[in-house]
Coordinates of C-alpha atoms in Angstrom, one line a residue:
Chain Q
M1 CA -19.0 17.3 26.4
S2 CA -15.4 16.5 26.2
T3 CA -13.8 14.5 29.0
I4 CA -10.8 16.8 28.8
A5 CA -11.3 20.3 30.2
N6 CA -9.9 23.1 28.0
T7 CA -9.3 20.9 24.9
I8 CA -7.3 22.4 22.2
F9 CA -9.3 20.7 19.5
S10 CA -12.5 21.7 17.8
P11 CA -15.6 20.6 19.5
E12 CA -16.3 18.0 16.7
M13 CA -12.8 16.6 16.9
A14 CA -12.8 16.5 20.7
A15 CA -16.1 14.6 20.6
R16 CA -14.6 12.2 18.1
F17 CA -11.6 11.6 20.2
D18 CA -13.8 10.9 23.3
K19 CA -15.4 8.1 21.3
L20 CA -12.2 6.9 19.5
V21 CA -10.5 5.8 22.7
T22 CA -13.4 3.6 23.7
I23 CA -13.9 1.5 20.6
Y24 CA -10.7 -0.6 20.8
P25 CA -9.9 -3.5 23.1
V26 CA -6.9 -1.4 24.1
R27 CA -7.0 2.4 24.5
R28 CA -3.6 3.0 22.9
S29 CA -4.9 1.6 19.6
A30 CA -6.4 5.1 19.0
L31 CA -3.0 6.7 19.0
V32 CA -2.0 6.6 15.3
P33 CA -5.3 7.8 13.8
M34 CA -5.7 10.3 16.6
L35 CA -2.3 11.9 15.7
L36 CA -3.4 12.1 12.1
Y37 CA -6.8 13.6 12.9
A38 CA -5.2 16.0 15.3
Q39 CA -3.0 17.2 12.5
D40 CA -6.1 17.6 10.2
D41 CA -7.7 19.7 13.0
L42 CA -4.7 21.9 13.8
G43 CA -2.6 21.8 10.7
Y44 CA 0.2 20.0 12.5
V45 CA 0.9 18.1 15.7
S46 CA 1.8 20.8 18.1
D47 CA 3.3 20.4 21.6
A48 CA -0.1 21.1 23.1
A49 CA -1.6 18.4 20.9
V50 CA 1.0 15.9 22.1
A51 CA 0.2 16.8 25.7
E52 CA -3.5 16.4 25.3
I53 CA -3.2 13.2 23.3
A54 CA -1.0 11.7 26.0
L55 CA -3.7 12.5 28.5
R56 CA -6.4 11.1 26.3
I57 CA -4.5 7.8 25.6
E58 CA -3.1 7.7 29.1
I59 CA 0.5 7.3 28.1
L60 CA 3.6 9.4 28.5
E61 CA 4.2 12.4 26.2
L62 CA 7.5 10.7 25.4
D63 CA 5.6 7.6 24.1
V64 CA 3.4 9.9 21.9
R65 CA 6.5 11.6 20.4
N66 CA 8.1 8.2 19.8
V67 CA 5.2 7.2 17.6
L68 CA 4.8 10.6 16.1
S69 CA 8.4 10.6 14.8
Y70 CA 7.9 7.3 13.0
Y71 CA 5.0 8.1 10.6
S72 CA 5.9 10.1 7.5
M73 CA 2.5 11.9 7.1
L74 CA 2.8 13.4 10.6
R75 CA 4.5 16.8 11.0
T76 CA 5.4 19.0 13.9
K77 CA 5.4 22.2 12.0
P78 CA 2.6 23.8 10.0
A79 CA 2.3 23.1 6.3
G80 CA 0.4 25.2 3.8
K81 CA -3.4 25.3 3.7
Y82 CA -3.0 23.0 0.7
N83 CA -0.2 20.5 1.0
V84 CA 0.9 19.4 -2.5
Q85 CA 2.4 15.9 -2.4
V86 CA 4.0 14.9 -5.6
C87 CA 4.9 11.2 -6.1
T88 CA 8.2 10.5 -7.9
N89 CA 8.4 6.8 -7.2
I90 CA 9.0 4.4 -10.1
S91 CA 5.7 4.3 -11.9
C92 CA 5.3 8.1 -11.6
M93 CA 9.0 8.7 -12.4
L94 CA 8.5 6.8 -15.7
R95 CA 5.6 9.0 -16.7
G96 CA 6.9 12.4 -15.8
G97 CA 6.7 12.6 -12.0
Y98 CA 9.9 14.6 -11.8
E99 CA 8.8 17.0 -14.4
I100 CA 5.6 17.5 -12.4
L101 CA 7.7 18.1 -9.2
D102 CA 9.9 20.6 -11.0
H103 CA 6.9 22.4 -12.4
C104 CA 5.4 22.6 -8.9
K105 CA 8.6 23.9 -7.4
H106 CA 8.9 26.5 -10.2
K107 CA 5.2 27.5 -10.1
L108 CA 5.0 27.8 -6.3
G109 CA 8.6 29.1 -5.8
I110 CA 9.3 26.6 -3.0
G111 CA 11.2 23.4 -2.5
H112 CA 10.6 20.1 -0.7
K113 CA 8.8 20.6 2.6
E114 CA 8.6 24.4 2.2
V115 CA 5.6 26.6 2.5
T116 CA 4.7 29.6 0.3
P117 CA 5.0 33.0 2.1
D118 CA 1.2 33.5 2.1
G119 CA 0.8 30.0 3.7
V120 CA -1.5 28.8 1.0
F121 CA 0.6 26.0 -0.5
S122 CA 3.3 23.7 0.7
L123 CA 5.2 21.2 -1.4
E124 CA 6.4 17.7 -0.6
E125 CA 8.0 15.0 -2.7
V126 CA 6.5 11.8 -1.5
E127 CA 6.9 8.1 -2.0
C128 CA 4.4 5.9 -3.7
I129 CA 0.8 7.0 -3.0
G130 CA -0.9 4.0 -4.6
A131 CA -1.9 5.7 -7.9
C132 CA 0.6 3.9 -10.1
C133 CA -1.8 3.1 -12.9
W134 CA -2.9 6.7 -13.2
A135 CA 0.6 8.2 -13.1
P136 CA 2.0 10.8 -12.7
A137 CA -0.1 11.5 -9.6
M138 CA -0.2 13.8 -6.6
Q139 CA -2.3 14.5 -3.6
I140 CA -3.3 17.9 -2.5
N141 CA -4.2 17.3 1.1
Y142 CA -6.1 14.0 0.8
D143 CA -7.4 14.5 -2.7
F144 CA -5.8 12.5 -5.5
H145 CA -5.1 14.1 -8.8
D146 CA -4.1 11.6 -11.6
D147 CA -2.7 11.6 -15.1
L148 CA -1.0 15.0 -14.5
T149 CA 0.5 17.3 -17.0
P150 CA 2.1 20.7 -16.1
E151 CA -1.0 22.4 -17.7
K152 CA -3.3 20.3 -15.5
V153 CA -1.3 21.3 -12.4
D154 CA -1.7 25.0 -13.3
V155 CA -5.4 24.6 -13.5
L156 CA -5.5 22.8 -10.2
F157 CA -3.4 25.4 -8.4
Q158 CA -5.7 28.1 -9.7
M159 CA -8.8 26.2 -8.5
Y160 CA -7.3 25.8 -5.0
K161 CA -6.2 29.5 -5.0
D162 CA -9.8 30.5 -5.9
G163 CA -11.1 28.5 -3.0
Q164 CA -12.5 25.7 -5.0
G165 CA -10.2 23.2 -3.4
K166 CA -11.2 21.1 -0.4
D167 CA -10.1 21.7 3.1
V168 CA -8.7 18.9 5.1
K169 CA -11.7 18.6 7.4
Chain U
M1 CA -10.6 9.4 -10.0
P2 CA -8.9 6.2 -11.2
T3 CA -10.0 5.2 -14.6
L4 CA -11.7 1.9 -15.0
V5 CA -10.2 -0.2 -17.8
S6 CA -11.4 -3.3 -19.5
H7 CA -10.0 -6.0 -21.8
P8 CA -11.6 -9.1 -23.3
D9 CA -9.0 -11.4 -21.8
E10 CA -10.1 -10.3 -18.3
V11 CA -11.9 -12.8 -16.1
K12 CA -13.9 -10.7 -13.7
V13 CA -14.4 -12.3 -10.3
I14 CA -13.1 -9.8 -7.8
S15 CA -13.8 -6.9 -10.1
R16 CA -17.2 -8.2 -11.1
R17 CA -19.0 -5.4 -9.3
F18 CA -16.6 -2.6 -10.2
G19 CA -18.4 0.4 -11.7
M20 CA -21.8 -1.0 -10.8
G21 CA -22.5 1.2 -7.8
A22 CA -21.8 -1.5 -5.3
T23 CA -20.7 1.0 -2.7
D24 CA -24.4 1.3 -2.1
I25 CA -25.4 -1.5 0.3
D26 CA -28.7 -2.3 -1.4
K27 CA -27.0 -2.5 -4.8
Y28 CA -24.4 -4.8 -3.3
V29 CA -27.1 -7.1 -1.9
E30 CA -28.8 -7.1 -5.3
L31 CA -25.5 -8.2 -6.8
D32 CA -25.4 -11.3 -4.6
G33 CA -23.8 -9.4 -1.7
Y34 CA -23.9 -10.8 1.9
K35 CA -25.1 -14.2 0.6
A36 CA -21.8 -15.9 1.0
V37 CA -21.5 -14.9 4.7
Q38 CA -24.9 -16.3 5.4
N39 CA -23.9 -19.6 3.7
A40 CA -20.8 -19.5 5.8
I41 CA -22.8 -19.1 9.0
A42 CA -25.0 -22.0 8.1
E43 CA -22.1 -24.3 7.0
G44 CA -19.6 -23.6 9.7
P45 CA -15.8 -23.1 10.0
E46 CA -14.6 -26.4 8.7
W47 CA -16.6 -26.0 5.5
I48 CA -15.3 -22.4 5.0
I49 CA -11.7 -23.5 5.4
N50 CA -12.2 -26.5 3.1
V51 CA -13.6 -24.3 0.4
M52 CA -10.7 -21.9 0.7
K53 CA -8.2 -24.8 0.6
A54 CA -9.9 -26.1 -2.5
S55 CA -9.8 -22.7 -4.2
G56 CA -6.0 -22.7 -4.3
M57 CA -6.2 -19.0 -3.2
R58 CA -2.7 -17.8 -2.2
G59 CA -2.1 -14.5 -0.4
R60 CA -2.4 -11.5 -2.7
G61 CA -0.2 -9.3 -0.6
G62 CA 2.8 -10.9 -2.3
A63 CA 4.0 -13.8 -0.2
G64 CA 1.5 -16.2 -1.9
F65 CA 0.8 -18.3 1.2
P66 CA -2.3 -20.5 0.8
T67 CA -5.1 -18.7 2.5
G68 CA -7.1 -21.8 3.6
L69 CA -4.0 -23.3 5.2
K70 CA -3.2 -20.0 7.0
W71 CA -6.7 -19.9 8.5
S72 CA -6.4 -23.6 9.6
F73 CA -3.3 -22.7 11.7
V74 CA -5.3 -20.7 14.2
P75 CA -6.0 -22.7 17.3
K76 CA -9.6 -23.6 17.8
Q77 CA -9.4 -23.0 21.5
S78 CA -7.9 -19.8 22.8
E79 CA -8.0 -18.0 26.1
K80 CA -7.4 -14.7 24.4
P81 CA -9.8 -13.3 21.8
K82 CA -8.9 -14.0 18.2
Y83 CA -8.8 -11.3 15.5
V84 CA -9.0 -10.8 11.8
L85 CA -6.9 -8.1 10.3
V86 CA -7.2 -6.8 6.8
N87 CA -4.1 -5.3 5.4
G88 CA -4.9 -2.3 3.2
D89 CA -1.7 -0.5 3.9
E90 CA -1.0 -0.9 0.1
S91 CA 2.4 0.8 -0.3
E92 CA 4.5 -1.3 -2.6
P93 CA 5.6 1.0 -5.4
G94 CA 3.7 -0.2 -8.6
T95 CA 0.7 -1.4 -6.6
C96 CA -2.7 0.2 -6.7
K97 CA -5.1 -2.7 -6.8
D98 CA -6.5 -2.5 -3.3
H99 CA -7.2 1.2 -4.1
V100 CA -9.8 0.1 -6.7
I101 CA -11.3 -2.5 -4.4
F102 CA -12.0 0.0 -1.6
L103 CA -13.3 2.4 -4.2
H104 CA -15.7 0.1 -6.0
D105 CA -16.5 -2.8 -3.7
P106 CA -16.1 -2.0 0.0
H107 CA -18.8 -4.4 1.1
A108 CA -16.8 -7.3 -0.4
V109 CA -14.0 -6.4 2.0
I110 CA -16.4 -6.4 4.9
E111 CA -18.1 -9.6 3.9
G112 CA -14.7 -11.3 3.4
T113 CA -13.6 -10.1 6.9
M114 CA -16.7 -11.6 8.4
I115 CA -16.2 -14.9 6.7
A116 CA -12.5 -15.1 7.8
G117 CA -13.8 -14.3 11.3
L118 CA -16.3 -17.2 11.2
A119 CA -13.6 -19.5 9.9
I120 CA -11.3 -18.9 12.8
G121 CA -13.8 -18.2 15.6
S122 CA -13.2 -14.4 15.9
K123 CA -15.7 -11.8 16.8
L124 CA -13.7 -8.7 15.8
G125 CA -12.1 -7.7 12.6
F126 CA -9.9 -4.6 11.7
I127 CA -9.7 -3.1 8.3
Y128 CA -6.4 -1.1 8.2
L129 CA -5.9 1.4 5.3
R130 CA -2.8 3.5 4.7
G131 CA -3.2 7.1 5.9
E132 CA -3.0 8.5 2.4
Y133 CA -6.2 6.6 1.4
R134 CA -8.5 8.9 3.4
Y135 CA -11.2 9.1 0.7
L136 CA -11.2 5.3 0.6
L137 CA -11.3 5.1 4.4
K138 CA -14.4 7.3 4.3
I139 CA -16.0 4.9 1.7
M140 CA -15.1 1.9 4.0
E141 CA -16.4 3.7 7.1
K142 CA -19.7 4.4 5.4
A143 CA -20.0 0.8 4.2
V144 CA -19.4 -0.4 7.7
A145 CA -22.0 2.0 9.2
D146 CA -24.5 0.8 6.5
A147 CA -23.8 -2.8 7.3
Y148 CA -24.4 -2.1 11.0
A149 CA -27.6 -0.3 10.2
K150 CA -28.9 -3.3 8.3
G151 CA -28.0 -5.7 11.1
F152 CA -25.3 -7.4 9.0
L153 CA -22.7 -6.4 11.6
G154 CA -22.9 -6.2 15.4
K155 CA -24.9 -8.5 17.7
N156 CA -26.9 -11.4 16.3
I157 CA -26.1 -10.8 12.7
F158 CA -28.8 -11.8 10.2
G159 CA -30.7 -13.1 13.3
T160 CA -28.4 -16.1 13.6
G161 CA -27.1 -15.4 17.1
V162 CA -23.6 -14.8 15.7
D163 CA -21.8 -11.5 16.8
F164 CA -19.2 -9.8 14.6
D165 CA -17.8 -6.3 14.8
I166 CA -15.5 -4.4 12.4
I167 CA -13.3 -1.4 13.2
T168 CA -11.7 0.6 10.4
Q169 CA -8.3 2.1 11.1
S170 CA -6.1 4.7 9.4
G171 CA -2.3 4.5 9.2
A172 CA -0.2 7.6 9.0
G173 CA 2.4 7.0 6.4
A174 CA 4.8 4.0 6.6
Y175 CA 5.6 1.4 3.9
E176 CA 6.9 -0.9 6.6
V177 CA 3.6 -1.2 8.3
G178 CA 2.5 -3.3 5.4
E179 CA 4.5 -6.1 7.0
E180 CA 2.1 -8.1 9.1
S181 CA 3.7 -7.8 12.5
A182 CA 4.6 -4.2 12.0
L183 CA 0.9 -3.6 11.1
M184 CA -0.1 -5.1 14.4
E185 CA 2.3 -2.9 16.3
S186 CA 0.8 0.1 14.5
L187 CA -2.7 -1.0 15.4
E188 CA -1.6 -1.3 19.0
G189 CA -0.5 2.4 18.8
K190 CA 3.2 1.9 18.4
R191 CA 6.0 2.5 15.9
G192 CA 5.6 0.1 13.0
V193 CA 8.7 -1.9 14.0
P194 CA 8.3 -5.6 13.0
R195 CA 8.3 -8.4 15.6
I196 CA 10.5 -11.4 15.5
K197 CA 9.0 -14.7 14.3
P198 CA 8.1 -17.2 15.6
P199 CA 5.7 -16.9 17.2
F200 CA 3.6 -16.4 14.1
P201 CA 0.4 -14.2 14.2
A202 CA -1.8 -17.3 13.9
V203 CA -0.7 -18.1 17.5
V204 CA 0.4 -14.8 19.0
G205 CA -0.8 -11.8 17.0
L206 CA -2.7 -8.6 17.7
Y207 CA -2.9 -7.9 21.5
G208 CA -1.3 -11.3 21.9
G209 CA -4.3 -13.1 20.6
P210 CA -4.4 -15.6 17.6
T211 CA -4.7 -13.4 14.5
V212 CA -5.3 -14.0 10.9
I213 CA -4.0 -11.2 8.7
N214 CA -4.7 -11.1 5.0
N215 CA -4.3 -8.7 2.2
A216 CA -7.4 -6.7 1.2
E217 CA -7.6 -8.4 -2.2
T218 CA -7.4 -11.9 -0.6
I219 CA -10.3 -10.9 1.7
A220 CA -12.3 -9.3 -1.1
A221 CA -12.1 -12.5 -3.1
V222 CA -13.4 -14.7 -0.3
P223 CA -17.2 -14.1 -0.8
H224 CA -16.8 -14.8 -4.5
I225 CA -15.0 -18.0 -3.8
L226 CA -17.6 -19.2 -1.4
L227 CA -20.4 -18.4 -3.9
M228 CA -18.8 -20.0 -6.9
G229 CA -17.1 -22.9 -5.0
G230 CA -13.5 -23.5 -4.3
E231 CA -12.9 -25.9 -7.3
A232 CA -14.5 -23.5 -9.8
F233 CA -12.3 -20.7 -8.6
A234 CA -9.2 -22.9 -8.7
K235 CA -9.9 -23.9 -12.3
L236 CA -9.7 -20.3 -13.4
G237 CA -6.0 -20.2 -12.6
S238 CA -3.0 -22.4 -13.2
E239 CA -1.6 -25.3 -11.3
R240 CA -1.3 -24.7 -7.6
N241 CA -2.3 -21.1 -8.2
G242 CA -6.0 -20.8 -8.0
G243 CA -8.2 -18.2 -9.5
T244 CA -7.7 -14.7 -10.8
R245 CA -5.9 -11.7 -9.4
L246 CA -5.8 -7.9 -10.0
F247 CA -2.7 -6.9 -11.9
G248 CA -1.8 -3.2 -12.0
I249 CA 0.1 -2.5 -15.2
S250 CA 1.9 0.8 -15.0
G251 CA 4.9 2.7 -16.5
H252 CA 5.6 2.7 -20.2
V253 CA 2.5 1.1 -21.6
E254 CA -0.3 2.4 -23.8
R255 CA -3.2 1.5 -21.5
P256 CA -2.0 1.4 -17.9
G257 CA -4.6 0.2 -15.4
V258 CA -5.8 -2.5 -13.0
Y259 CA -6.8 -5.6 -14.9
E260 CA -8.2 -8.9 -13.5
L261 CA -6.4 -11.8 -15.2
P262 CA -6.3 -15.5 -14.6
M263 CA -3.3 -16.7 -12.6
G264 CA -0.7 -18.0 -15.0
Y265 CA -1.6 -15.5 -17.8
S266 CA 1.3 -14.7 -20.0
L267 CA 3.4 -11.7 -18.9
R268 CA 4.1 -10.9 -22.6
K269 CA 0.4 -10.8 -23.4
A270 CA -0.4 -8.7 -20.3
I271 CA 2.0 -6.1 -21.6
Y272 CA 1.4 -6.3 -25.3
D273 CA -2.3 -7.2 -25.5
V274 CA -4.0 -6.2 -22.3
A275 CA -2.1 -3.0 -21.7
G276 CA -1.7 -2.2 -25.4
G277 CA 2.1 -2.6 -25.7
V278 CA 5.0 -0.3 -25.0
K279 CA 4.0 3.4 -25.1
G280 CA 4.7 5.2 -28.3
G281 CA 5.8 2.0 -30.1
K282 CA 9.2 2.1 -28.3
K283 CA 11.2 -1.0 -27.5
L284 CA 10.8 -2.9 -24.3
K285 CA 13.8 -2.8 -22.0
A286 CA 12.8 -4.4 -18.8
V287 CA 9.9 -5.3 -16.5
V288 CA 9.6 -5.1 -12.7
P289 CA 6.9 -7.8 -12.5
G290 CA 5.3 -7.6 -9.0
G291 CA 6.0 -4.3 -7.3
S292 CA 9.4 -2.6 -6.7
S293 CA 10.8 -5.4 -4.5
C294 CA 10.8 -8.0 -7.3
P295 CA 13.9 -8.6 -9.3
V296 CA 13.8 -7.1 -12.8
L297 CA 13.1 -9.2 -15.9
T298 CA 14.8 -8.3 -19.2
A299 CA 12.9 -7.9 -22.4
D300 CA 13.9 -11.5 -23.3
E301 CA 12.5 -12.9 -20.2
I302 CA 8.8 -12.1 -20.4
D303 CA 7.5 -15.4 -21.9
V304 CA 6.5 -16.5 -18.4
G305 CA 3.2 -17.1 -16.8
L306 CA 2.0 -14.8 -14.1
D307 CA 1.7 -17.1 -11.1
F308 CA 3.8 -17.5 -7.9
D309 CA 5.6 -20.7 -9.1
Q310 CA 6.4 -19.7 -12.7
M311 CA 7.7 -16.3 -11.6
G312 CA 9.8 -18.0 -8.9
K313 CA 11.3 -20.3 -11.5
A314 CA 12.1 -17.3 -13.6
G315 CA 14.1 -15.9 -10.7
T316 CA 11.7 -13.2 -9.6
M317 CA 8.4 -13.0 -7.8
L318 CA 4.7 -12.4 -8.6
G319 CA 4.7 -10.1 -5.5
S320 CA 1.8 -7.7 -5.3
G321 CA 0.9 -8.0 -9.0
G322 CA 2.2 -4.5 -9.8
I323 CA 3.8 -4.8 -13.2
V324 CA 6.0 -1.8 -14.0
V325 CA 7.1 -1.6 -17.7
L326 CA 10.3 0.2 -18.7
D327 CA 11.0 1.2 -22.3
E328 CA 14.4 1.5 -24.0
T329 CA 14.9 5.1 -22.8
V330 CA 15.2 4.2 -19.2
S331 CA 18.6 4.2 -17.5
I332 CA 18.8 1.2 -15.3
V333 CA 21.4 2.9 -13.1
E334 CA 18.9 5.6 -12.4
F335 CA 16.0 3.3 -12.0
A336 CA 18.0 1.2 -9.5
L337 CA 19.0 4.3 -7.6
R338 CA 15.3 5.5 -7.4
T339 CA 14.3 2.1 -6.2
I340 CA 16.9 1.9 -3.4
S341 CA 16.3 5.5 -2.4
F342 CA 12.7 4.5 -1.6
Y343 CA 13.9 1.6 0.6
Q344 CA 16.5 3.7 2.3
H345 CA 13.7 6.2 3.1
E346 CA 11.4 3.5 4.4
S347 CA 13.9 1.5 6.4
C348 CA 13.0 1.9 10.1
G349 CA 16.6 1.4 11.2
W350 CA 15.8 -1.4 13.6
C351 CA 18.0 -4.0 11.9
I352 CA 21.5 -2.8 11.1
P353 CA 21.9 -4.7 7.8
C354 CA 18.9 -2.9 6.3
R355 CA 19.6 0.5 7.8
E356 CA 23.2 0.5 6.7
G357 CA 22.8 -1.5 3.6
T358 CA 20.1 0.6 2.0
D359 CA 22.0 3.8 3.0
W360 CA 25.4 2.7 1.5
I361 CA 23.8 1.3 -1.7
K362 CA 22.0 4.6 -2.1
K363 CA 25.2 6.6 -1.5
T364 CA 27.2 4.4 -3.9
L365 CA 24.6 4.5 -6.7
T366 CA 24.2 8.3 -6.2
R367 CA 27.9 8.7 -6.8
V368 CA 27.8 6.4 -9.9
H369 CA 24.7 8.3 -11.2
A370 CA 26.5 11.6 -10.8
G371 CA 29.4 10.4 -12.9
G372 CA 31.9 9.7 -10.1
G373 CA 31.7 5.9 -9.9
S374 CA 34.5 3.4 -10.0
K375 CA 34.4 -0.2 -11.3
K376 CA 34.5 -1.5 -7.7
D377 CA 31.2 0.3 -6.9
V378 CA 29.2 -2.4 -8.8
D379 CA 30.9 -5.1 -6.8
N380 CA 30.3 -3.2 -3.6
V381 CA 26.6 -2.7 -4.3
Q382 CA 26.3 -6.4 -5.0
Y383 CA 28.2 -7.3 -1.8
L384 CA 26.1 -5.0 0.3
A385 CA 22.8 -6.4 -1.1
E386 CA 23.9 -10.0 -0.7
N387 CA 24.7 -9.3 2.9
M388 CA 21.3 -7.9 3.6
L389 CA 19.4 -10.9 2.4
G390 CA 17.8 -12.9 5.2
R391 CA 19.5 -10.9 7.9
T392 CA 16.6 -8.7 9.0
F393 CA 13.5 -9.1 11.2
C394 CA 11.1 -8.1 8.4
P395 CA 11.3 -8.5 4.7
L396 CA 12.1 -4.8 4.0
G397 CA 15.8 -5.7 3.9
D398 CA 15.1 -8.4 1.4
A399 CA 12.8 -6.2 -0.5
A400 CA 15.6 -3.7 -1.0
A401 CA 18.3 -6.2 -1.7
M402 CA 16.5 -8.4 -4.2
P403 CA 15.7 -5.8 -6.9
T404 CA 19.2 -4.3 -6.4
L405 CA 20.8 -7.7 -7.1
G406 CA 18.6 -8.1 -10.1
F407 CA 19.7 -4.7 -11.6
V408 CA 23.4 -5.2 -11.1
K409 CA 23.5 -8.8 -12.2
K410 CA 21.3 -8.5 -15.3
F411 CA 22.5 -5.0 -16.3
R412 CA 26.1 -5.2 -15.1
K413 CA 27.4 -4.0 -18.4
E414 CA 25.2 -1.0 -18.4
F415 CA 26.5 0.0 -14.9
E416 CA 30.1 -0.5 -16.1
D417 CA 29.5 1.5 -19.3
Y418 CA 27.9 4.2 -17.3
I419 CA 30.9 4.4 -15.1
D420 CA 33.1 4.6 -18.3
G421 CA 31.0 7.6 -19.4
K422 CA 28.9 5.7 -21.9
K423 CA 25.4 6.3 -20.5
A424 CA 22.6 4.2 -21.8
G425 CA 19.1 5.6 -21.6
T426 CA 18.0 9.1 -20.9
P427 CA 18.5 10.1 -17.3
I428 CA 15.7 12.2 -16.0
I429 CA 16.7 12.8 -12.4
T430 CA 19.2 15.5 -11.5
V431 CA 21.7 15.1 -8.7
D432 CA 20.0 18.0 -6.9
Q433 CA 16.7 16.3 -7.0
L434 CA 18.1 13.1 -5.5
V435 CA 20.1 14.8 -2.7
G436 CA 17.3 17.3 -2.1
A437 CA 14.4 15.2 -0.9
H438 CA 15.4 11.8 0.3

């Protein structure tokens, strides 16, 4: 049972959060991962999520928002079901990262931080994701895809469209 | 899935178990796992620190501070609990070595954390991974759970009466959190804004307690060092630079990958032998030798050994070991712009020289790149970068200024020619792309 009545999170996530706040020497240490997991659960960090997290961590909503606005992975608006994050930082740039980004823009018909009308894909140009030796690379949600070519991107998009991609949870 | 690479010149210490299924705890134990920590419990803190001092191990995050010495700074007596923090916020462009450690040998990170804890008298360690590394965090979480199930973690570990706990933690996207004090802020549930030093973490760190914070690679090397002996590890490397390290070679090479090479190994050989040379037989133009914050080396400057001191003498840094190779087609103007765009994006804005400096350098280089530069722009960029150096709380300001200075000093003529309309290299970024995202 969740300690918060009328939680907005899934039962699994609520149970996870109940535990998360207890494992640290200081309750607030749960905040950064909790924001990210809340986003995984809801698709974004909504106002209601901010309110509930503030209650769970026992801090002000303002303090939650202050932290929320700092971290680049956290968003306050929904992304697509599959968030495509293309790295264009130096190692990827040298091996065609911009070409991959352009291809994704063209293929999906959307730009940076935009969502396709059907809500299936969103696109983001991101900074280094730690896959430099396997460049160019991207992440779709949390899954890494390395050594990309435009053709490989096409195959990946089709797989995700066909429901063979992984959900965040 | 990252490809595992291999080369005969490699000396596999840290990567010894890569590709051998060591994520499985029984396999890890079979491959000498969790022996070093039991030795450490039997021998005690002083022995551990002496072995680490003898090993010549210097911090693999990039600063190169001697690990044994760092551990010895933690006060023996402390009213507040002491902590061990493993920095796996790997975010320096060009760096993906911790990625393969978490993927292939998570228990080495756990065991190293335990040993660091024993050395300083801590009962709790944190392993912090960048938010993007979710699949690796899951591997770490499983490894930690397996270690608890075996009684290797928790109360009375290995039946010795010693207690030690580990908590794994996810970040949520921030380069700056890789800075040690910013990481502590993040772990305390705050914005990753760095703290002023002193006091240093060894005295006042996480939750105000004495804290040792080490890079994930440094920690993963610890069990190996204890098993082989400090002197034996030191001997693998060069003078005052003990052992081996993981080098990530990326960019324009035939065989990019993470290779474990002895400290002091020739940069030229790393590029031409180990990584197979410049891709497509093209000419080498430049090398960023240790992640994006390190000043660039020209093609004539690569006869240098890969250790902290030799790279320092060459006017650059060994950094995080991320070697980025640029062939003759690269426009340095564009590469400099892409580099500063990253730092401008990541600057937290807390310190004005960094916030304003990165922004104005980016704006100036964007104009130059777009063809509207004036001769004075090169001087301005240099002036801005010089005035950022040493004037910020955390090294992000320096990390942005140092490579910028390297580019404009070593390739000044290319910048001036570019402004005159004679563009070297083949630009690949359009103005739209640059203005669009960052």
